[in-house]
Amino acid sequence: MPGPGRGVTIADVAARAGVAASTVSYVLSGKRSISPETADRVMQAVADLGYHPHAGARSLASRRAGVIAMMLPLRDGMHLPVLMQFASGAVTEARRHDQDVLLMTADEGPSGLARMAASAIVDGLILMDVEVQDPRVETLRRLGLPSVLIGFPADAEGLTCVDLDFTAAGRVCADYLIERGCEDIALLGASEAVYERRTGFAERVREGFLGRSGPRGEVWPCPDDAVAVQRTVKELLTSKPDLTGLAVHNEPAVGHVMHALSDAGKRVGEDFQVVVIGPDEIAERVHPQLPSVLVPAETLAETAVRHLMRKLDGLEVADATLIEPQLTLR
Amino acid sequence: MPGPGRGVTIADVAARAGVAASTVSYVLSGKRSISPETADRVMQAVADLGYHPHAGARSLASRRAGVIAMMLPLRDGMHLPVLMQFASGAVTEARRHDQDVLLMTADEGPSGLARMAASAIVDGLILMDVEVQDPRVETLRRLGLPSVLIGFPADAEGLTCVDLDFTAAGRVCADYLIERGCEDIALLGASEAVYERRTGFAERVREGFLGRSGPRGEVWPCPDDAVAVQRTVKELLTSKPDLTGLAVHNEPAVGHVMHALSDAGKRVGEDFQVVVIGPDEIAERVHPQLPSVLVPAETLAETAVRHLMRKLDGLEVADATLIEPQLTLR
DNA sequence: CCACGTCATCGAAGCGCTTCGACAAGCCAG
DNA sequence: CTGGCTTGTCGAAGCGCTTCGATGACGTGG
């Protein structure tokens, strides 16, 4: 029992190993060479005493907190399970680098970032769900806090960004449908509102899809309420009677689309193919289950953390990184 | 621009306000009385300079980190959206108390707790999803780190626990069905596995339900795959032909149950009543939407944080707190 | 008008760690 | 055998903050 009130300090370890405190520090950090014998003795003392450096003291002396912040849009419409996967991935990867993760909500906004920077409570941060016009971006640039963004703001100059390669996602969907032998195919996109909010990604999916499909493909925007989906699908089928393949890039609409197709006499999975761009649950919850291209939240998180760690170590990192989408068959 | 390399320190604030550093500290903490004039000048300097105390230095000197840890079961079967609500609620409440939140995964286990304690990186912690036999509980007790558990371990002696009042949830469901005029009613529970893992809560729902229903009620455990649900429901209807009310305490099974009932010719919402114990989305996603008793994750989180803060301030806190379930009609 | 609380403020001593410069010891080339 | 490196270790100086005791400057009752 290491004494309940007092914590074990580096001095205790040093005393037990018969060395100076600084030596213990060097053994632990590896910043100077220490003879194997001494190192062993120190490590033994560390283990015996269950020593862990005091985080505050370390951060004060070394100007490195060993903590990174993760700012998530915890309240609004983001798809919760995906966020959670992301958080989980980030924490796991961070622990691999001996870092802890501080959780912030996006509604702390720019002033939250300022607080993080000024209080030196974290070494860097990861900003999730960055929008095209994001008020946090300017603050971030000004603060000079090392950071990695998930998503691409309009002006990404000097920032490190990571995101799903949506163009590739569009391509993957088109390829899937074509390989299944579909002649005419279409992409049912998001509602106008989504396009406006974060122009980038919807546009890119479209390009990827059309680039692969050629003239046999079309892209239709689509609202997400049941009625409008019914109508849109009906119009689409009328306009392209030979349509046998559909990619849906609109999470809430997937269920409605399936109904509409079934109403129109299409047998999905048999004479008609559907592929979804979106999280697994969406594609799994309909009948029949659909193949889907998912946002690889975990990979995204890992990549973001890894990039941040490189920046903290003063290494070069690519400004923009696109993560390959993954097609899951079902 | 506060100078990119250097941070603003308390000394800078003191200089600008023309006082000693200790005075600034006292103004900020309110631990000694300071004349209003001086306090104003100091606050002005703080604002002008955008001063935030260095978290590490503060934690070193005051033995208070201003951070609490939240250990979530980030990887396994927990319902993700609920976890997220919980996390969100906790962060928001913590910020109200000027605390930040460190995110840990449950798979860091007892050694993770030891690290938190020894490195003094957090002042206390919240343990989510505590199981009846939880290896972390003993470590926690030994470490003496202030903590609040969500859930009840077998031996809660000396620990502060918060949880949904599952007995009340069972009662609420039974009451709802009885009030709707159902004669025979049943509770469709979780799969055996869940019962084994965390005996506590399933057991309590059962008691609450039966306590209210009397002999007209029955409790059936139920696996969560489609086929088994179909079978279980069929058997249930055969065994209790006059059944008109059903409570479902099995999140993944809800959709299947609805199918099975519809196959059996029951009109839910008309000649047959169903109520769900589980998160909102589950009850909203089926047709017709069902009334549900939800886990008030946000309230739970807030309560947990509030209790933890009281403990950190050396105040008394009830050992066990049960949160009232809320019935949402739809 | 003096001794004595009160109030507002200051200065200094750490908190536990990292890091820098210093310094013995051992090594090798000359 | 000496001068100059390297290697391994130590001691001391902070990092920025809180907190404790001390110190003036007042006001007040005797």
XYZ file of C-alpha atoms (C1' of nucleotides) in Angstrom:
720
model
C 0.000 0.000 0.000
C 1.688 3.203 -1.187
C 0.284 5.324 1.602
C -3.240 6.542 1.091
C -2.862 10.286 1.527
C 0.398 10.917 -0.244
C 0.994 9.987 -3.826
C 4.171 8.312 -4.975
C 6.510 10.909 -6.430
C 9.518 10.669 -8.603
C 11.631 11.344 -5.531
C 10.299 8.176 -3.913
C 11.223 6.192 -6.962
C 14.647 7.797 -7.095
C 15.298 7.017 -3.451
C 14.276 3.400 -3.823
C 16.448 2.960 -6.914
C 19.333 4.856 -5.352
C 19.574 7.448 -8.122
C 18.734 11.091 -8.676
C 15.228 12.143 -9.646
C 16.486 13.402 -12.957
C 17.817 9.959 -13.741
C 14.404 8.479 -13.175
C 12.966 11.053 -15.503
C 15.499 10.171 -18.180
C 14.836 6.481 -17.832
C 11.146 7.082 -18.291
C 11.435 9.459 -21.200
C 14.441 7.909 -22.862
C 15.803 11.348 -23.636
C 19.269 10.545 -22.447
C 21.088 7.282 -22.436
C 21.135 5.456 -19.138
C 23.031 2.280 -18.375
C 20.904 -0.841 -18.575
C 21.592 -1.724 -14.941
C 20.389 1.630 -13.658
C 17.418 1.570 -15.964
C 16.434 -1.841 -14.672
C 16.661 -0.745 -11.079
C 14.564 2.304 -11.821
C 11.930 0.354 -13.679
C 11.758 -2.076 -10.820
C 11.216 0.717 -8.355
C 8.554 2.197 -10.600
C 6.759 -1.124 -10.705
C 7.140 -1.755 -6.981
C 5.753 1.612 -6.076
C 3.115 1.751 -8.796
C 4.459 5.112 -9.812
C 2.676 7.274 -12.367
C 3.977 10.793 -13.020
C 1.733 13.574 -11.800
C 0.041 14.815 -14.945
C -0.069 18.433 -13.861
C 3.553 18.569 -12.875
C 4.590 16.919 -16.064
C 2.558 19.258 -18.153
C 3.917 22.259 -16.320
C 7.518 21.256 -16.671
C 7.470 19.771 -20.129
C 4.825 21.915 -21.790
C 3.139 18.758 -22.953
C -0.117 17.699 -21.355
C -0.426 14.238 -22.835
C -4.044 14.994 -23.570
C -5.824 15.832 -26.780
C -9.275 17.291 -27.084
C -12.017 15.947 -29.279
C -14.800 18.321 -30.122
C -17.958 16.494 -31.116
C -21.330 17.864 -32.204
C -22.900 16.147 -29.243
C -26.341 17.672 -29.415
C -27.703 18.008 -32.892
C -28.643 15.858 -35.835
C -25.439 13.942 -36.447
C -25.934 10.253 -36.563
C -25.234 9.205 -32.989
C -23.880 5.691 -33.463
C -21.370 6.959 -35.981
C -20.208 9.599 -33.548
C -19.762 6.979 -30.905
C -17.727 4.770 -33.195
C -15.653 7.770 -33.915
C -15.127 8.591 -30.278
C -14.247 5.030 -29.523
C -11.738 4.852 -32.335
C -10.134 8.092 -31.303
C -9.738 7.134 -27.668
C -8.285 3.766 -28.530
C -5.787 5.209 -30.947
C -4.880 8.019 -28.578
C -4.134 5.560 -25.798
C -1.739 3.819 -28.138
C 0.211 7.036 -28.201
C -0.089 7.433 -24.448
C -2.493 10.282 -24.727
C -5.803 10.822 -23.011
C -8.811 12.374 -24.647
C -10.820 15.302 -23.410
C -14.373 15.485 -24.652
C -15.845 18.803 -25.719
C -19.165 19.645 -27.227
C -19.288 21.686 -30.375
C -21.469 24.246 -28.671
C -18.530 25.440 -26.671
C -17.606 26.964 -30.004
C -14.613 29.211 -30.653
C -14.337 30.356 -27.053
C -13.975 26.760 -25.982
C -11.060 26.450 -28.339
C -9.504 29.564 -26.905
C -9.805 28.169 -23.419
C -8.134 24.911 -24.458
C -5.283 26.788 -26.012
C -4.712 29.263 -23.206
C -4.992 26.808 -20.346
C -2.662 24.368 -22.068
C -4.913 21.621 -20.842
C -4.507 19.811 -24.142
C -1.739 19.591 -26.684
C -3.961 19.583 -29.707
C -7.409 18.857 -30.874
C -9.612 17.056 -33.277
C -12.629 18.829 -34.648
C -15.399 16.596 -35.823
C -18.092 17.442 -38.348
C -16.498 20.560 -39.713
C -18.801 22.453 -42.028
C -17.987 24.497 -45.081
C -18.504 27.730 -43.221
C -17.358 26.917 -39.741
C -16.864 29.701 -37.213
C -14.324 27.625 -35.345
C -11.946 27.473 -38.267
C -10.755 31.036 -38.092
C -10.196 30.866 -34.346
C -8.301 27.674 -34.777
C -5.985 29.178 -37.318
C -5.338 32.179 -35.113
C -4.650 30.146 -31.985
C -2.101 27.988 -33.679
C -3.169 24.995 -31.616
C -2.191 21.824 -33.453
C -5.351 20.344 -34.846
C -6.924 17.977 -37.299
C -10.339 18.555 -38.827
C -12.789 15.916 -39.906
C -14.385 17.440 -42.973
C -13.319 20.237 -45.234
C -14.065 23.893 -44.557
C -14.215 26.306 -47.460
C -10.811 27.683 -46.658
C -8.628 24.813 -45.555
C -5.413 26.728 -46.122
C -2.850 25.685 -43.564
C -5.140 23.202 -41.844
C -4.967 19.453 -41.706
C -8.176 17.822 -42.855
C -9.346 14.243 -43.073
C -12.546 12.959 -44.581
C -14.196 10.138 -46.410
C -13.375 10.115 -50.110
C -16.895 10.807 -51.288
C -15.935 10.799 -54.947
C -14.677 7.277 -54.502
C -17.904 6.408 -52.702
C -19.855 7.520 -55.750
C -17.607 5.460 -57.973
C -17.933 2.392 -55.792
C -21.709 2.562 -55.964
C -21.777 2.978 -59.710
C -19.335 0.116 -60.138
C -21.361 -2.126 -57.892
C -24.534 -1.560 -59.861
C -22.802 -1.941 -63.207
C -21.132 -5.161 -62.166
C -24.517 -6.507 -61.128
C -25.494 -6.037 -64.735
C -27.677 -2.982 -64.360
C -28.106 -1.062 -67.565
C -29.665 2.191 -66.468
C -28.766 3.385 -62.992
C -29.379 6.424 -60.828
C -28.196 8.091 -57.665
C -30.856 9.337 -55.322
C -29.175 12.095 -53.408
C -29.779 14.139 -50.323
C -32.330 16.880 -49.929
C -31.494 20.341 -51.154
C -30.956 21.517 -47.585
C -28.084 19.148 -47.040
C -26.475 20.236 -50.250
C -26.579 23.815 -49.141
C -25.186 23.202 -45.710
C -22.113 21.278 -46.714
C -21.808 21.609 -50.405
C -18.648 19.675 -50.713
C -19.531 16.130 -50.122
C -22.785 15.684 -52.009
C -21.175 17.212 -55.053
C -18.274 14.846 -54.885
C -20.445 11.761 -54.644
C -22.256 12.918 -57.727
C -19.058 13.349 -59.684
C -17.772 9.952 -58.688
C -21.026 8.307 -59.631
C -21.431 9.961 -62.996
C -17.764 9.573 -63.815
C -18.218 5.838 -63.667
C -21.732 5.396 -64.943
C -21.363 7.528 -68.028
C -24.557 8.480 -69.809
C -26.584 5.605 -68.403
C -26.492 7.244 -64.986
C -28.485 10.102 -63.556
C -28.457 11.943 -60.264
C -31.676 13.006 -58.615
C -31.842 15.073 -55.467
C -34.479 13.858 -53.058
C -36.204 15.155 -49.936
C -36.468 12.736 -47.067
C -40.123 12.650 -46.064
C -42.164 9.627 -47.057
C -44.490 11.372 -49.482
C -41.838 13.212 -51.399
C -39.737 10.079 -51.672
C -42.707 8.164 -53.095
C -43.204 10.848 -55.677
C -39.563 11.173 -56.573
C -39.125 7.452 -57.025
C -42.256 7.254 -59.162
C -41.057 10.077 -61.380
C -37.660 8.501 -61.633
C -39.093 5.157 -62.734
C -41.317 6.861 -65.263
C -38.494 8.925 -66.638
C -36.144 5.945 -66.866
C -38.254 2.864 -67.458
C -35.224 0.619 -67.901
C -33.775 1.560 -64.539
C -32.575 -1.492 -62.644
C -30.026 -0.054 -60.265
C -30.239 2.657 -57.639
C -27.757 4.148 -55.219
C -29.285 5.981 -52.272
C -27.281 8.666 -50.572
C -29.905 9.856 -48.138
C -30.071 8.107 -44.801
C -33.593 8.858 -43.660
C -35.073 8.099 -47.076
C -33.827 4.548 -47.422
C -36.863 2.930 -45.839
C -39.269 4.971 -47.919
C -37.382 4.212 -51.079
C -37.745 0.513 -50.421
C -41.471 0.895 -49.977
C -41.800 2.933 -53.114
C -39.868 0.375 -55.151
C -41.914 -2.469 -53.786
C -45.098 -0.543 -54.596
C -43.814 -0.133 -58.114
C -43.420 -3.890 -58.388
C -39.642 -3.982 -58.233
C -38.047 -6.899 -56.421
C -34.960 -5.516 -54.763
C -32.105 -7.965 -54.791
C -33.619 -9.848 -57.714
C -34.537 -7.801 -60.748
C -33.500 -4.532 -59.142
C -30.370 -3.514 -57.243
C -30.043 -0.951 -54.492
C -26.922 0.201 -52.708
C -26.798 2.652 -49.812
C -24.257 5.268 -48.841
C -24.581 5.565 -45.104
C -24.124 3.827 -41.782
C -24.577 0.094 -41.412
C -27.731 0.177 -39.329
C -29.644 1.964 -42.047
C -28.796 -0.658 -44.594
C -29.428 -3.497 -42.185
C -32.762 -2.347 -40.960
C -34.637 -2.677 -44.227
C -35.771 -5.847 -45.897
C -33.935 -7.152 -47.754
C -30.760 -5.850 -46.205
C -28.822 -3.740 -48.645
C -25.185 -3.499 -49.528
C -23.758 -0.214 -48.354
C -20.790 2.051 -48.539
C -20.200 3.208 -45.024
C -18.404 6.073 -43.413
C -15.499 4.237 -41.839
C -15.730 6.222 -38.638
C -13.139 4.212 -36.833
C -10.546 4.545 -39.562
C -11.303 8.213 -39.821
C -10.750 8.664 -36.101
C -7.548 6.690 -36.105
C -6.191 8.627 -39.015
C -7.077 11.910 -37.401
C -5.380 10.979 -34.151
C -2.336 9.664 -35.932
C -1.978 12.845 -37.900
C -2.361 14.931 -34.810
C 0.350 12.971 -33.049
C 2.675 13.512 -35.974
C 2.045 17.215 -35.839
C 2.734 17.258 -32.125
C 6.013 15.560 -32.823
C 6.840 18.228 -35.343
C 6.564 15.921 -38.321
C 5.085 16.714 -41.688
C 1.481 15.757 -42.368
C -0.454 15.937 -45.605
C -2.939 18.808 -45.616
C -5.742 16.719 -47.003
C -6.317 13.017 -46.512
C -9.144 11.076 -48.062
C -10.214 7.778 -46.585
C -11.258 5.031 -48.963
C -14.904 4.050 -48.649
C -15.690 0.419 -47.965
C -18.431 -1.493 -49.699
C -20.151 -4.011 -47.450
C -22.151 -6.676 -49.237
C -25.133 -8.191 -47.504
C -2.604 38.715 -30.431
C -1.232 37.490 -27.077
C 2.149 36.565 -28.480
C 2.253 33.242 -30.210
C 5.032 31.454 -28.352
C 4.434 32.605 -24.802
C 1.187 32.171 -22.970
C -0.318 34.784 -20.722
C 0.574 34.003 -17.115
C -0.801 35.175 -13.851
C 2.259 37.380 -13.520
C 1.274 39.248 -16.682
C -2.171 39.837 -15.294
C -0.751 40.952 -11.975
C 1.609 43.384 -13.648
C -1.117 44.894 -15.762
C -3.427 45.288 -12.779
C -0.604 46.545 -10.603
C -1.020 43.891 -7.917
C 0.749 40.777 -6.719
C 0.197 37.461 -8.409
C -1.314 36.086 -5.257
C -3.913 38.820 -5.320
C -4.940 37.802 -8.805
C -5.242 34.258 -7.614
C -7.459 35.336 -4.740
C -9.652 37.426 -6.965
C -10.163 34.480 -9.265
C -10.781 31.923 -6.568
C -12.599 34.173 -4.121
C -10.774 32.502 -1.266
C -9.877 35.769 0.423
C -11.676 39.054 0.416
C -10.353 41.608 -2.018
C -11.512 45.189 -2.356
C -13.981 45.725 -5.171
C -11.700 48.240 -6.878
C -8.781 45.869 -6.992
C -11.001 43.017 -8.071
C -12.339 45.105 -10.935
C -8.901 46.042 -12.105
C -7.818 42.443 -12.007
C -10.857 41.212 -13.880
C -10.276 43.853 -16.489
C -6.696 42.753 -16.933
C -7.839 39.155 -17.194
C -10.283 40.091 -19.910
C -7.821 42.304 -21.771
C -5.178 39.638 -21.830
C -7.525 36.717 -22.380
C -5.971 35.005 -19.421
C -6.789 31.406 -18.564
C -4.837 29.716 -15.766
C -2.457 27.030 -16.876
C -4.283 23.811 -16.063
C -1.173 21.876 -15.157
C 0.178 24.522 -12.836
C -3.151 24.891 -11.175
C -3.514 21.189 -10.680
C -0.013 20.932 -9.292
C -0.434 23.726 -6.807
C -4.002 23.176 -5.760
C -4.286 19.413 -6.027
C -7.402 19.874 -8.072
C -7.311 19.154 -11.772
C -10.677 20.541 -12.765
C -11.239 17.422 -14.816
C -13.375 14.393 -14.229
C -13.129 11.125 -16.083
C -16.004 9.297 -17.645
C -15.503 5.650 -18.357
C -17.842 4.382 -21.045
C -18.215 0.885 -22.487
C -17.304 2.277 -25.872
C -16.902 -0.955 -27.759
C -19.534 -3.515 -26.982
C -23.260 -4.011 -27.138
C -24.556 -0.979 -25.268
C -27.035 1.018 -27.202
C -24.884 3.681 -28.849
C -27.291 6.606 -29.052
C -28.067 6.302 -25.367
C -24.393 6.359 -24.548
C -24.011 9.460 -26.607
C -26.875 11.202 -24.854
C -25.252 10.254 -21.640
C -21.888 11.622 -22.668
C -23.464 14.799 -23.883
C -25.383 15.317 -20.669
C -22.332 14.679 -18.574
C -20.128 17.097 -20.470
C -22.730 19.809 -20.368
C -23.310 19.431 -16.662
C -19.604 19.233 -15.951
C -18.969 22.464 -17.791
C -21.523 24.122 -15.568
C -19.239 23.261 -12.692
C -16.189 24.413 -14.614
C -14.924 20.938 -15.071
C -13.726 19.222 -18.192
C -14.379 15.610 -19.019
C -11.844 12.984 -19.914
C -13.134 10.073 -21.923
C -12.008 6.549 -21.110
C -13.045 3.241 -22.531
C -14.136 0.507 -20.214
C -11.507 -1.781 -21.621
C -8.837 0.189 -19.859
C -10.237 -1.626 -16.864
C -8.891 -1.457 -13.329
C -5.409 -0.447 -14.414
C -6.864 2.536 -16.174
C -8.443 3.587 -12.930
C -5.151 3.194 -11.131
C -3.463 5.392 -13.672
C -6.099 8.094 -13.268
C -5.683 8.036 -9.528
C -1.919 8.026 -9.433
C -1.355 10.639 -12.099
C -3.916 12.946 -10.519
C -5.055 13.804 -13.986
C -8.661 13.811 -12.828
C -10.341 14.632 -9.562
C -12.935 11.933 -9.772
C -14.734 9.699 -12.136
C -17.997 8.404 -13.394
C -18.278 4.755 -14.252
C -20.942 3.928 -16.742
C -22.630 0.571 -17.211
C -21.446 -1.010 -14.020
C -22.210 -4.682 -13.864
C -23.144 -6.805 -10.898
C -19.733 -8.401 -10.798
C -17.507 -5.625 -11.960
C -13.749 -6.004 -11.632
C -13.367 -2.249 -11.485
C -15.367 -1.899 -8.310
C -12.813 -3.358 -5.976
C -10.006 -1.275 -7.464
C -12.129 1.785 -7.153
C -12.782 1.193 -3.505
C -9.117 0.633 -2.824
C -7.975 3.714 -4.685
C -10.322 5.990 -2.835
C -10.809 8.136 -5.922
C -14.108 10.004 -5.633
C -16.520 8.343 -7.994
C -20.088 7.786 -8.987
C -21.297 4.581 -10.602
C -24.118 4.237 -13.067
C -25.632 0.920 -12.137
C -25.414 -1.211 -9.052
C -22.642 -3.702 -8.396
C -23.329 -6.601 -6.062
C -21.384 -4.982 -3.291
C -22.130 -1.276 -3.363
C -20.903 -0.710 0.168
C -19.343 2.718 0.447
C -19.919 3.601 -3.198
C -22.217 6.169 -4.718
C -24.537 4.659 -7.294
C -27.139 6.112 -9.602
C -29.468 4.216 -11.874
C -32.838 4.122 -13.472
C -35.499 2.801 -11.115
C -36.206 -0.341 -13.079
C -38.772 -1.605 -10.642
C -40.735 1.555 -11.222
C -40.303 1.075 -14.961
C -41.915 -2.339 -14.687
C -44.750 -0.859 -12.665
C -45.291 1.965 -15.117
C -45.626 -0.481 -18.003
C -48.062 -2.709 -16.156
C -50.104 0.312 -15.104
C -50.201 1.632 -18.632
C -51.514 -1.616 -20.045
C -54.046 -2.072 -17.247
C -55.330 1.456 -17.652
C -55.799 0.795 -21.358
C -58.178 -1.930 -20.298
C -56.010 -4.932 -21.039
C -57.037 -8.034 -19.181
C -54.169 -10.413 -19.724
C -50.775 -8.825 -20.111
C -47.191 -9.964 -20.442
C -43.671 -8.678 -20.310
C -41.345 -9.814 -23.060
C -37.913 -9.559 -21.534
C -34.353 -9.646 -22.651
C -32.468 -12.705 -23.796
C -31.044 -15.056 -21.210
C -27.569 -13.705 -21.843
C -28.500 -10.260 -20.667
C -30.110 -11.625 -17.567
C -26.987 -13.495 -16.701
C -24.678 -10.613 -17.308
C -26.413 -8.053 -15.173
C -28.925 -9.832 -13.125
C -29.983 -6.739 -11.322
C -31.988 -4.717 -13.703
C -33.942 -7.301 -15.618
C -34.953 -8.822 -12.316
C -36.183 -5.532 -11.001
C -38.300 -4.775 -14.048
C -39.888 -8.152 -13.635
C -40.738 -7.521 -10.021
C -42.223 -4.138 -10.740
C -44.300 -5.540 -13.556
C -45.641 -8.540 -11.694
C -46.178 -6.530 -8.539
C -48.652 -4.423 -10.410
C -50.184 -6.892 -12.796
C -50.909 -9.568 -10.271
C -51.806 -12.990 -11.651
C -52.981 -11.704 -15.006
C -49.372 -10.903 -15.901
C -46.558 -13.120 -17.071
C -42.914 -12.545 -17.871
C -41.269 -14.279 -20.802
C -37.605 -14.030 -21.611
C -36.953 -13.601 -25.286
C -33.943 -13.842 -27.610
C -33.535 -11.003 -30.054
C -33.183 -12.584 -33.482
C -36.142 -12.408 -35.830
C -36.908 -16.112 -35.940
C -36.804 -16.666 -32.220
C -38.981 -13.629 -31.611
C -41.554 -14.906 -34.063
C -41.615 -18.215 -32.274
C -41.732 -16.733 -28.797
C -44.579 -14.414 -29.662
C -46.508 -17.232 -31.273
C -46.073 -19.424 -28.230
C -47.046 -16.571 -25.972
C -50.252 -15.919 -27.890
C -51.105 -19.584 -27.867
C -50.426 -19.904 -24.196
C -52.427 -16.782 -23.333
C -55.140 -16.449 -25.942
C -56.747 -13.492 -24.171
C -53.571 -11.471 -24.160
C -54.192 -7.870 -25.210
C -51.283 -6.017 -23.704
C -47.548 -6.476 -24.046
C -44.549 -4.705 -22.588
C -41.307 -5.239 -24.459
C -38.059 -4.870 -22.608
C -35.735 -5.930 -25.368
C -34.523 -3.222 -27.684
C -33.495 -5.152 -30.766
C -36.617 -7.318 -30.682
C -39.196 -4.554 -30.891
C -39.413 -4.497 -34.664
C -39.718 -8.256 -34.879
C -42.371 -8.307 -32.205
C -44.464 -5.882 -34.206
C -44.188 -8.089 -37.259
C -45.110 -11.156 -35.309
C -48.158 -9.471 -33.815
C -49.280 -8.205 -37.154
C -48.819 -11.700 -38.622
C -50.992 -13.015 -35.817
C -53.718 -10.586 -36.810
C -53.343 -8.221 -33.870
C -53.898 -4.529 -34.523
C -51.474 -2.735 -32.277
C -52.907 0.489 -30.924
C -56.442 -0.750 -31.509
C -57.321 -4.140 -30.079
C -53.848 -4.720 -28.725
C -51.505 -2.520 -26.701
C -47.726 -2.518 -26.710
C -45.360 -0.472 -24.588
C -41.595 -0.434 -24.875
C -38.868 -0.073 -22.282
C -36.000 1.441 -24.176
C -34.721 4.458 -26.018
C -36.998 6.725 -27.995
C -35.726 5.837 -31.442
C -36.699 2.229 -31.010
C -40.270 3.108 -30.165
C -40.472 5.719 -32.883
C -39.140 3.632 -35.683
C -41.915 1.079 -35.790
C -45.401 1.528 -37.135
C -47.480 2.495 -35.294
C -45.146 4.362 -32.997
C -45.296 2.951 -29.500
C -45.428 4.501 -26.074
C -42.215 3.908 -24.223
C -40.522 4.155 -20.897
C -37.107 5.498 -21.630
C -33.808 5.470 -19.869
C -33.457 9.159 -19.114
C -29.803 9.163 -20.024
C -29.401 12.875 -19.765
C -30.919 13.094 -16.304
C -28.841 10.155 -15.236
C -25.686 11.838 -16.447
C -26.515 15.123 -14.820
C -27.302 13.478 -11.544
C -24.090 11.527 -11.636
C -22.010 14.610 -12.327
C -23.786 16.607 -9.696
C -23.200 13.936 -7.103
C -19.569 13.709 -8.035
C -19.145 17.441 -7.658
C -20.691 17.316 -4.232
C -18.302 14.603 -3.220
C -15.378 16.617 -4.498
C -16.563 19.484 -2.378
C -16.651 17.221 0.611
C -20.419 17.219 0.893
C -22.636 14.309 1.761
C -24.250 12.344 -1.043
C -26.823 9.584 -0.866
C -25.318 6.164 -1.519
C -28.061 5.080 -3.868
C -30.166 7.244 -6.131
C -32.911 5.916 -8.347
C -34.105 7.990 -11.262
C -37.811 7.875 -12.023
C -38.635 6.386 -15.403
C -40.670 8.519 -17.761
C -43.514 7.202 -19.846
C -43.769 8.879 -23.228
C -47.077 8.443 -25.020
C -47.124 8.496 -28.808
C -4.298 58.600 21.910
C -2.796 53.834 22.337
C -3.406 48.947 21.885
C -5.845 45.908 19.107
C -8.676 43.710 15.855
C -9.918 43.754 10.621
C -9.164 44.134 6.061
C -6.525 44.154 1.889
C -2.460 42.932 0.008
C 2.210 41.096 -0.575
C 6.182 37.878 -0.747
C 7.932 33.452 -0.490
C 7.639 28.691 -0.279
C 6.460 24.944 -2.380
C 3.536 21.391 -5.701
C 6.299 17.247 -8.802
C 8.306 17.202 -12.839
C 11.716 18.137 -16.905
C 15.831 19.869 -18.621
C 20.198 22.142 -18.818
C 24.802 22.403 -17.706
C 28.408 20.267 -15.062
C 31.259 16.684 -14.018
C 33.504 12.342 -13.017
C 34.966 8.013 -15.458
C 36.243 5.399 -19.073
C 37.884 5.151 -23.748
C 40.802 5.752 -27.779
C 44.152 8.048 -30.868
C 48.417 10.096 -30.953
C 50.765 8.725 -20.836
C 48.186 12.757 -22.160
C 44.414 15.459 -24.446
C 39.948 15.193 -26.048
C 35.496 12.432 -26.640
C 31.833 9.990 -25.161
C 28.834 8.086 -21.665
C 26.191 8.022 -17.428
C 24.730 10.553 -13.688
C 23.778 14.415 -10.673
C 22.147 18.924 -8.826
C 19.716 22.977 -9.487
C 16.803 25.940 -11.798
C 12.602 26.748 -13.165
C 7.434 25.754 -15.263
C 2.826 28.845 -13.367
C 0.058 28.445 -9.862
C -1.937 28.330 -4.829
C -1.518 29.138 -0.131
C 0.363 30.485 4.202
C 2.116 33.722 7.178
C 3.374 38.462 7.521
C 2.675 43.302 7.112
C 0.758 47.855 6.688
C -3.200 50.779 6.968
C -7.272 51.557 9.056
C -11.019 52.024 12.415
C -12.532 51.474 17.195
C -13.281 50.942 22.214
C -11.077 51.957 26.482
